[in-house]
């Protein structure tokens, strides 16, 4: 038997169509009940419970109990990144679902990927920060530059608070629709939260879409342009 991580088991857990639909729904960052995930997957509640038991056993999802209700979330941002990569591969090789309508262009423009900005505007954010030399990438990954640290403070982001979390400050996440990187990590999440706080953008209810106002999009473009 070969040594090392058992990727076959993880791939099997992710590869079932019903479970894949559940996990995609959880990429919104919201905690969902088994009944809600059953609806997302198009299966019966009993079947959904069976799938969730397998995902929980494999540590892909974690349950959270609140009152009489039991909710499920992804076990970590690395699961989101893996799903984004798989979605990018599926998109590249032509394994795409039938488009559902006008929401698709909005999803491609700006959406939430767990808790950070993805889509065309997420990629533009990553590229803009790099061009302004606020982030820099090397073999070790992506990190804030000294200028980026000053920018974060000026933009109202508490870096000390972010560093106290058990999570990378900056991380690249391969965007499935643009096939380029967007910014994940606690700093990427904090930026999206600031966009919400400033009124530049809002989450569309029951959706992963992030919708910028006209004024908010202008402010966003001003922010990322060097």
PDB file of C-alpha atoms in Angstrom:
ATOM      1  CA  UNK A   1       0.000   0.000   0.000  1.00  0.00           C
ATOM      2  CA  UNK A   2       1.358   3.398  -0.956  1.00  0.00           C
ATOM      3  CA  UNK A   3       2.016   5.913   1.794  1.00  0.00           C
ATOM      4  CA  UNK A   4       0.665   9.457   1.993  1.00  0.00           C
ATOM      5  CA  UNK A   5      -2.729  11.152   1.881  1.00  0.00           C
ATOM      6  CA  UNK A   6      -5.602   9.075   0.514  1.00  0.00           C
ATOM      7  CA  UNK A   7      -6.836  11.369  -2.240  1.00  0.00           C
ATOM      8  CA  UNK A   8      -9.064   8.625  -3.662  1.00  0.00           C
ATOM      9  CA  UNK A   9     -11.287   8.686  -0.567  1.00  0.00           C
ATOM     10  CA  UNK A  10     -11.602  12.451  -0.630  1.00  0.00           C
ATOM     11  CA  UNK A  11     -12.280  12.432  -4.378  1.00  0.00           C
ATOM     12  CA  UNK A  12     -15.011   9.821  -3.901  1.00  0.00           C
ATOM     13  CA  UNK A  13     -16.672  11.954  -1.227  1.00  0.00           C
ATOM     14  CA  UNK A  14     -16.609  15.032  -3.461  1.00  0.00           C
ATOM     15  CA  UNK A  15     -17.467  13.215  -6.675  1.00  0.00           C
ATOM     16  CA  UNK A  16     -21.019  12.050  -6.027  1.00  0.00           C
ATOM     17  CA  UNK A  17     -23.422  14.391  -7.908  1.00  0.00           C
ATOM     18  CA  UNK A  18     -25.768  14.904  -4.949  1.00  0.00           C
ATOM     19  CA  UNK A  19     -22.904  15.551  -2.543  1.00  0.00           C
ATOM     20  CA  UNK A  20     -21.280  17.883  -5.058  1.00  0.00           C
ATOM     21  CA  UNK A  21     -24.493  19.934  -5.181  1.00  0.00           C
ATOM     22  CA  UNK A  22     -24.584  20.094  -1.388  1.00  0.00           C
ATOM     23  CA  UNK A  23     -20.969  21.216  -1.157  1.00  0.00           C
ATOM     24  CA  UNK A  24     -21.452  23.830  -3.855  1.00  0.00           C
ATOM     25  CA  UNK A  25     -24.379  25.243  -1.875  1.00  0.00           C
ATOM     26  CA  UNK A  26     -22.178  25.432   1.234  1.00  0.00           C
ATOM     27  CA  UNK A  27     -19.595  27.482  -0.686  1.00  0.00           C
ATOM     28  CA  UNK A  28     -21.805  30.473   0.070  1.00  0.00           C
ATOM     29  CA  UNK A  29     -20.445  30.363   3.619  1.00  0.00           C
ATOM     30  CA  UNK A  30     -23.942  29.930   5.069  1.00  0.00           C
ATOM     31  CA  UNK A  31     -24.768  27.074   7.427  1.00  0.00           C
ATOM     32  CA  UNK A  32     -27.604  24.971   5.995  1.00  0.00           C
ATOM     33  CA  UNK A  33     -29.864  22.300   7.444  1.00  0.00           C
ATOM     34  CA  UNK A  34     -30.141  18.782   6.073  1.00  0.00           C
ATOM     35  CA  UNK A  35     -33.566  19.656   4.633  1.00  0.00           C
ATOM     36  CA  UNK A  36     -32.155  22.693   2.823  1.00  0.00           C
ATOM     37  CA  UNK A  37     -29.258  20.641   1.478  1.00  0.00           C
ATOM     38  CA  UNK A  38     -31.658  17.922   0.339  1.00  0.00           C
ATOM     39  CA  UNK A  39     -33.474  20.552  -1.709  1.00  0.00           C
ATOM     40  CA  UNK A  40     -30.176  21.814  -3.166  1.00  0.00           C
ATOM     41  CA  UNK A  41     -29.181  18.281  -4.121  1.00  0.00           C
ATOM     42  CA  UNK A  42     -32.604  17.252  -5.430  1.00  0.00           C
ATOM     43  CA  UNK A  43     -32.795  14.198  -3.170  1.00  0.00           C
ATOM     44  CA  UNK A  44     -35.043  13.024  -0.345  1.00  0.00           C
ATOM     45  CA  UNK A  45     -34.254  14.071   3.240  1.00  0.00           C
ATOM     46  CA  UNK A  46     -33.334  10.468   4.074  1.00  0.00           C
ATOM     47  CA  UNK A  47     -30.846  10.314   1.193  1.00  0.00           C
ATOM     48  CA  UNK A  48     -29.427  13.701   2.163  1.00  0.00           C
ATOM     49  CA  UNK A  49     -28.873  12.497   5.724  1.00  0.00           C
ATOM     50  CA  UNK A  50     -26.955   9.487   4.408  1.00  0.00           C
ATOM     51  CA  UNK A  51     -24.753  11.708   2.240  1.00  0.00           C
ATOM     52  CA  UNK A  52     -24.136  14.140   5.102  1.00  0.00           C
ATOM     53  CA  UNK A  53     -23.135  11.297   7.408  1.00  0.00           C
ATOM     54  CA  UNK A  54     -20.456  10.284   4.890  1.00  0.00           C
ATOM     55  CA  UNK A  55     -19.251  13.870   4.460  1.00  0.00           C
ATOM     56  CA  UNK A  56     -19.138  14.354   8.228  1.00  0.00           C
ATOM     57  CA  UNK A  57     -17.253  11.097   8.731  1.00  0.00           C
ATOM     58  CA  UNK A  58     -14.761  12.210   6.085  1.00  0.00           C
ATOM     59  CA  UNK A  59     -14.395  15.598   7.823  1.00  0.00           C
ATOM     60  CA  UNK A  60     -15.535  17.466   4.720  1.00  0.00           C
ATOM     61  CA  UNK A  61     -18.440  19.089   6.584  1.00  0.00           C
ATOM     62  CA  UNK A  62     -18.984  19.805  10.259  1.00  0.00           C
ATOM     63  CA  UNK A  63     -22.339  19.936  12.071  1.00  0.00           C
ATOM     64  CA  UNK A  64     -23.407  22.809  14.283  1.00  0.00           C
ATOM     65  CA  UNK A  65     -26.373  22.569  16.614  1.00  0.00           C
ATOM     66  CA  UNK A  66     -28.486  25.588  17.465  1.00  0.00           C
ATOM     67  CA  UNK A  67     -31.604  24.929  19.482  1.00  0.00           C
ATOM     68  CA  UNK A  68     -33.504  22.089  17.897  1.00  0.00           C
ATOM     69  CA  UNK A  69     -31.843  22.581  14.531  1.00  0.00           C
ATOM     70  CA  UNK A  70     -28.678  21.017  13.175  1.00  0.00           C
ATOM     71  CA  UNK A  71     -26.741  22.943  10.561  1.00  0.00           C
ATOM     72  CA  UNK A  72     -23.827  21.985   8.354  1.00  0.00           C
ATOM     73  CA  UNK A  73     -20.854  24.002   7.112  1.00  0.00           C
ATOM     74  CA  UNK A  74     -17.704  23.147   5.187  1.00  0.00           C
ATOM     75  CA  UNK A  75     -14.899  22.078   7.498  1.00  0.00           C
ATOM     76  CA  UNK A  76     -12.501  24.761   6.272  1.00  0.00           C
ATOM     77  CA  UNK A  77     -11.555  27.206   3.529  1.00  0.00           C
ATOM     78  CA  UNK A  78      -9.253  24.602   1.956  1.00  0.00           C
ATOM     79  CA  UNK A  79     -12.377  22.644   0.972  1.00  0.00           C
ATOM     80  CA  UNK A  80     -13.659  25.734  -0.837  1.00  0.00           C
ATOM     81  CA  UNK A  81     -10.359  26.137  -2.663  1.00  0.00           C
ATOM     82  CA  UNK A  82     -10.414  22.488  -3.735  1.00  0.00           C
ATOM     83  CA  UNK A  83     -13.972  22.862  -5.035  1.00  0.00           C
ATOM     84  CA  UNK A  84     -13.055  26.033  -6.952  1.00  0.00           C
ATOM     85  CA  UNK A  85     -10.154  24.186  -8.610  1.00  0.00           C
ATOM     86  CA  UNK A  86     -12.404  21.274  -9.545  1.00  0.00           C
ATOM     87  CA  UNK A  87     -15.018  23.667 -10.936  1.00  0.00           C
ATOM     88  CA  UNK A  88     -12.303  25.343 -12.997  1.00  0.00           C
ATOM     89  CA  UNK A  89     -11.180  21.991 -14.406  1.00  0.00           C
ATOM     90  CA  UNK A  90     -14.771  21.024 -15.226  1.00  0.00           C
ATOM     91  CA  UNK A  91     -15.283  24.373 -16.949  1.00  0.00           C
ATOM     92  CA  UNK A  92     -12.035  24.036 -18.931  1.00  0.00           C
ATOM     93  CA  UNK A  93     -12.715  20.519 -20.209  1.00  0.00           C
ATOM     94  CA  UNK A  94     -16.332  21.270 -21.069  1.00  0.00           C
ATOM     95  CA  UNK A  95     -18.166  19.442 -18.293  1.00  0.00           C
ATOM     96  CA  UNK A  96     -20.678  22.237 -17.711  1.00  0.00           C
ATOM     97  CA  UNK A  97     -24.277  22.169 -16.640  1.00  0.00           C
ATOM     98  CA  UNK A  98     -26.957  23.840 -18.716  1.00  0.00           C
ATOM     99  CA  UNK A  99     -26.997  27.532 -17.877  1.00  0.00           C
ATOM    100  CA  UNK A 100     -29.843  28.469 -15.605  1.00  0.00           C
ATOM    101  CA  UNK A 101     -30.498  31.996 -16.875  1.00  0.00           C
ATOM    102  CA  UNK A 102     -29.611  35.627 -16.122  1.00  0.00           C
ATOM    103  CA  UNK A 103     -28.053  34.855 -12.726  1.00  0.00           C
ATOM    104  CA  UNK A 104     -25.074  33.189 -14.393  1.00  0.00           C
ATOM    105  CA  UNK A 105     -23.472  36.380 -15.759  1.00  0.00           C
ATOM    106  CA  UNK A 106     -23.855  37.939 -12.314  1.00  0.00           C
ATOM    107  CA  UNK A 107     -22.204  34.921 -10.699  1.00  0.00           C
ATOM    108  CA  UNK A 108     -19.319  35.254 -13.108  1.00  0.00           C
ATOM    109  CA  UNK A 109     -18.992  38.968 -12.424  1.00  0.00           C
ATOM    110  CA  UNK A 110     -18.967  38.935  -8.614  1.00  0.00           C
ATOM    111  CA  UNK A 111     -19.834  36.203  -6.140  1.00  0.00           C
ATOM    112  CA  UNK A 112     -18.858  35.075  -2.693  1.00  0.00           C
ATOM    113  CA  UNK A 113     -16.477  32.147  -2.430  1.00  0.00           C
ATOM    114  CA  UNK A 114     -17.039  31.048   1.178  1.00  0.00           C
ATOM    115  CA  UNK A 115     -16.268  34.496   2.648  1.00  0.00           C
ATOM    116  CA  UNK A 116     -14.184  36.331   0.037  1.00  0.00           C
ATOM    117  CA  UNK A 117     -14.822  37.957  -3.337  1.00  0.00           C
ATOM    118  CA  UNK A 118     -14.642  35.798  -6.453  1.00  0.00           C
ATOM    119  CA  UNK A 119     -15.577  36.138 -10.104  1.00  0.00           C
ATOM    120  CA  UNK A 120     -14.265  38.779 -12.503  1.00  0.00           C
ATOM    121  CA  UNK A 121     -14.228  41.428  -9.786  1.00  0.00           C
ATOM    122  CA  UNK A 122     -12.405  39.115  -7.390  1.00  0.00           C
ATOM    123  CA  UNK A 123      -9.714  38.547 -10.007  1.00  0.00           C
ATOM    124  CA  UNK A 124      -9.571  42.301 -10.694  1.00  0.00           C
ATOM    125  CA  UNK A 125      -9.090  42.911  -6.966  1.00  0.00           C
ATOM    126  CA  UNK A 126      -6.168  40.469  -6.819  1.00  0.00           C
ATOM    127  CA  UNK A 127      -4.561  41.941  -9.946  1.00  0.00           C
ATOM    128  CA  UNK A 128      -5.112  45.520  -8.783  1.00  0.00           C
ATOM    129  CA  UNK A 129      -3.539  44.923  -5.382  1.00  0.00           C
ATOM    130  CA  UNK A 130      -0.568  43.283  -7.103  1.00  0.00           C
ATOM    131  CA  UNK A 131      -0.148  46.161  -9.573  1.00  0.00           C
ATOM    132  CA  UNK A 132      -0.263  48.645  -6.702  1.00  0.00           C
ATOM    133  CA  UNK A 133       2.409  46.488  -5.020  1.00  0.00           C
ATOM    134  CA  UNK A 134       0.187  45.956  -1.981  1.00  0.00           C
ATOM    135  CA  UNK A 135       0.525  42.172  -2.275  1.00  0.00           C
ATOM    136  CA  UNK A 136       3.395  40.154  -3.688  1.00  0.00           C
ATOM    137  CA  UNK A 137       3.637  36.509  -4.741  1.00  0.00           C
ATOM    138  CA  UNK A 138       6.594  34.136  -4.627  1.00  0.00           C
ATOM    139  CA  UNK A 139       7.215  30.423  -4.193  1.00  0.00           C
ATOM    140  CA  UNK A 140       5.880  30.653  -0.641  1.00  0.00           C
ATOM    141  CA  UNK A 141       2.550  32.114  -1.738  1.00  0.00           C
ATOM    142  CA  UNK A 142       1.077  35.597  -1.538  1.00  0.00           C
ATOM    143  CA  UNK A 143       1.661  38.124   1.247  1.00  0.00           C
ATOM    144  CA  UNK A 144       1.025  41.749   2.108  1.00  0.00           C
ATOM    145  CA  UNK A 145       3.899  44.110   1.358  1.00  0.00           C
ATOM    146  CA  UNK A 146       4.842  46.934   3.756  1.00  0.00           C
ATOM    147  CA  UNK A 147       2.766  49.234   1.550  1.00  0.00           C
ATOM    148  CA  UNK A 148      -0.075  46.728   1.773  1.00  0.00           C
ATOM    149  CA  UNK A 149       0.089  46.769   5.568  1.00  0.00           C
ATOM    150  CA  UNK A 150      -0.226  50.570   5.510  1.00  0.00           C
ATOM    151  CA  UNK A 151      -3.108  50.292   3.045  1.00  0.00           C
ATOM    152  CA  UNK A 152      -4.955  47.783   5.242  1.00  0.00           C
ATOM    153  CA  UNK A 153      -4.754  50.125   8.237  1.00  0.00           C
ATOM    154  CA  UNK A 154      -5.890  53.088   6.159  1.00  0.00           C
ATOM    155  CA  UNK A 155      -8.800  51.029   4.800  1.00  0.00           C
ATOM    156  CA  UNK A 156     -10.002  50.188   8.302  1.00  0.00           C
ATOM    157  CA  UNK A 157      -8.846  46.574   8.563  1.00  0.00           C
ATOM    158  CA  UNK A 158      -7.489  45.312  11.895  1.00  0.00           C
ATOM    159  CA  UNK A 159      -4.504  43.203  10.842  1.00  0.00           C
ATOM    160  CA  UNK A 160      -3.559  42.333  14.426  1.00  0.00           C
ATOM    161  CA  UNK A 161      -7.008  40.839  14.892  1.00  0.00           C
ATOM    162  CA  UNK A 162      -6.674  38.883  11.655  1.00  0.00           C
ATOM    163  CA  UNK A 163      -3.230  37.578  12.594  1.00  0.00           C
ATOM    164  CA  UNK A 164      -4.664  36.235  15.851  1.00  0.00           C
ATOM    165  CA  UNK A 165      -6.896  33.889  13.858  1.00  0.00           C
ATOM    166  CA  UNK A 166      -5.692  30.416  12.946  1.00  0.00           C
ATOM    167  CA  UNK A 167      -5.865  31.132   9.251  1.00  0.00           C
ATOM    168  CA  UNK A 168      -3.471  32.457   6.584  1.00  0.00           C
ATOM    169  CA  UNK A 169      -3.666  36.221   6.127  1.00  0.00           C
ATOM    170  CA  UNK A 170      -3.471  36.016   2.341  1.00  0.00           C
ATOM    171  CA  UNK A 171      -3.961  33.078   0.053  1.00  0.00           C
ATOM    172  CA  UNK A 172      -4.511  32.574  -3.654  1.00  0.00           C
ATOM    173  CA  UNK A 173      -7.682  30.778  -4.707  1.00  0.00           C
ATOM    174  CA  UNK A 174      -8.057  29.720  -8.335  1.00  0.00           C
ATOM    175  CA  UNK A 175     -11.270  31.204  -9.703  1.00  0.00           C
ATOM    176  CA  UNK A 176     -13.322  28.610 -11.555  1.00  0.00           C
ATOM    177  CA  UNK A 177     -14.926  31.030 -14.023  1.00  0.00           C
ATOM    178  CA  UNK A 178     -11.978  33.329 -14.748  1.00  0.00           C
ATOM    179  CA  UNK A 179      -9.283  30.645 -14.328  1.00  0.00           C
ATOM    180  CA  UNK A 180      -7.111  33.196 -12.575  1.00  0.00           C
ATOM    181  CA  UNK A 181      -6.424  33.850  -8.912  1.00  0.00           C
ATOM    182  CA  UNK A 182      -8.621  35.757  -6.527  1.00  0.00           C
ATOM    183  CA  UNK A 183      -7.638  36.663  -2.969  1.00  0.00           C
ATOM    184  CA  UNK A 184      -8.646  34.323  -0.160  1.00  0.00           C
ATOM    185  CA  UNK A 185      -7.479  34.182   3.440  1.00  0.00           C
ATOM    186  CA  UNK A 186      -8.551  36.344   6.356  1.00  0.00           C
ATOM    187  CA  UNK A 187      -7.451  39.532   4.589  1.00  0.00           C
ATOM    188  CA  UNK A 188      -9.492  38.676   1.488  1.00  0.00           C
ATOM    189  CA  UNK A 189     -12.524  38.079   3.711  1.00  0.00           C
ATOM    190  CA  UNK A 190     -11.931  41.350   5.576  1.00  0.00           C
ATOM    191  CA  UNK A 191     -11.817  43.293   2.311  1.00  0.00           C
ATOM    192  CA  UNK A 192     -15.212  41.950   1.250  1.00  0.00           C
ATOM    193  CA  UNK A 193     -16.637  42.792   4.676  1.00  0.00           C
ATOM    194  CA  UNK A 194     -15.373  46.365   4.261  1.00  0.00           C
ATOM    195  CA  UNK A 195     -17.062  46.610   0.859  1.00  0.00           C
ATOM    196  CA  UNK A 196     -20.307  45.633   2.572  1.00  0.00           C
ATOM    197  CA  UNK A 197     -19.740  48.049   5.464  1.00  0.00           C
ATOM    198  CA  UNK A 198     -19.020  50.931   3.089  1.00  0.00           C
ATOM    199  CA  UNK A 199     -22.199  50.219   1.145  1.00  0.00           C
ATOM    200  CA  UNK A 200     -20.312  49.448  -2.048  1.00  0.00           C
ATOM    201  CA  UNK A 201     -21.861  46.005  -2.403  1.00  0.00           C
ATOM    202  CA  UNK A 202     -24.401  43.626  -0.892  1.00  0.00           C
ATOM    203  CA  UNK A 203     -25.123  39.926  -0.942  1.00  0.00           C
ATOM    204  CA  UNK A 204     -28.162  38.945  -2.957  1.00  0.00           C
ATOM    205  CA  UNK A 205     -30.411  36.946  -0.571  1.00  0.00           C
ATOM    206  CA  UNK A 206     -30.358  33.158  -1.021  1.00  0.00           C
ATOM    207  CA  UNK A 207     -27.547  33.463  -3.554  1.00  0.00           C
ATOM    208  CA  UNK A 208     -23.768  33.620  -3.860  1.00  0.00           C
ATOM    209  CA  UNK A 209     -24.068  36.769  -5.989  1.00  0.00           C
ATOM    210  CA  UNK A 210     -22.373  39.936  -4.757  1.00  0.00           C
ATOM    211  CA  UNK A 211     -24.008  42.958  -6.360  1.00  0.00           C
ATOM    212  CA  UNK A 212     -22.144  46.264  -6.454  1.00  0.00           C
ATOM    213  CA  UNK A 213     -23.988  49.560  -6.770  1.00  0.00           C
ATOM    214  CA  UNK A 214     -22.870  51.866  -9.588  1.00  0.00           C
ATOM    215  CA  UNK A 215     -21.176  54.172  -7.082  1.00  0.00           C
ATOM    216  CA  UNK A 216     -19.714  51.185  -5.240  1.00  0.00           C
ATOM    217  CA  UNK A 217     -18.255  49.715  -8.404  1.00  0.00           C
ATOM    218  CA  UNK A 218     -16.670  53.071  -9.249  1.00  0.00           C
ATOM    219  CA  UNK A 219     -15.130  53.253  -5.773  1.00  0.00           C
ATOM    220  CA  UNK A 220     -13.924  49.667  -6.171  1.00  0.00           C
ATOM    221  CA  UNK A 221     -12.283  50.474  -9.529  1.00  0.00           C
ATOM    222  CA  UNK A 222     -10.644  53.562  -8.029  1.00  0.00           C
ATOM    223  CA  UNK A 223      -9.303  51.408  -5.204  1.00  0.00           C
ATOM    224  CA  UNK A 224      -7.649  48.815  -7.419  1.00  0.00           C
ATOM    225  CA  UNK A 225      -6.298  51.083 -10.148  1.00  0.00           C
ATOM    226  CA  UNK A 226      -2.624  51.970  -9.634  1.00  0.00           C
TER     227      UNK A 226
END
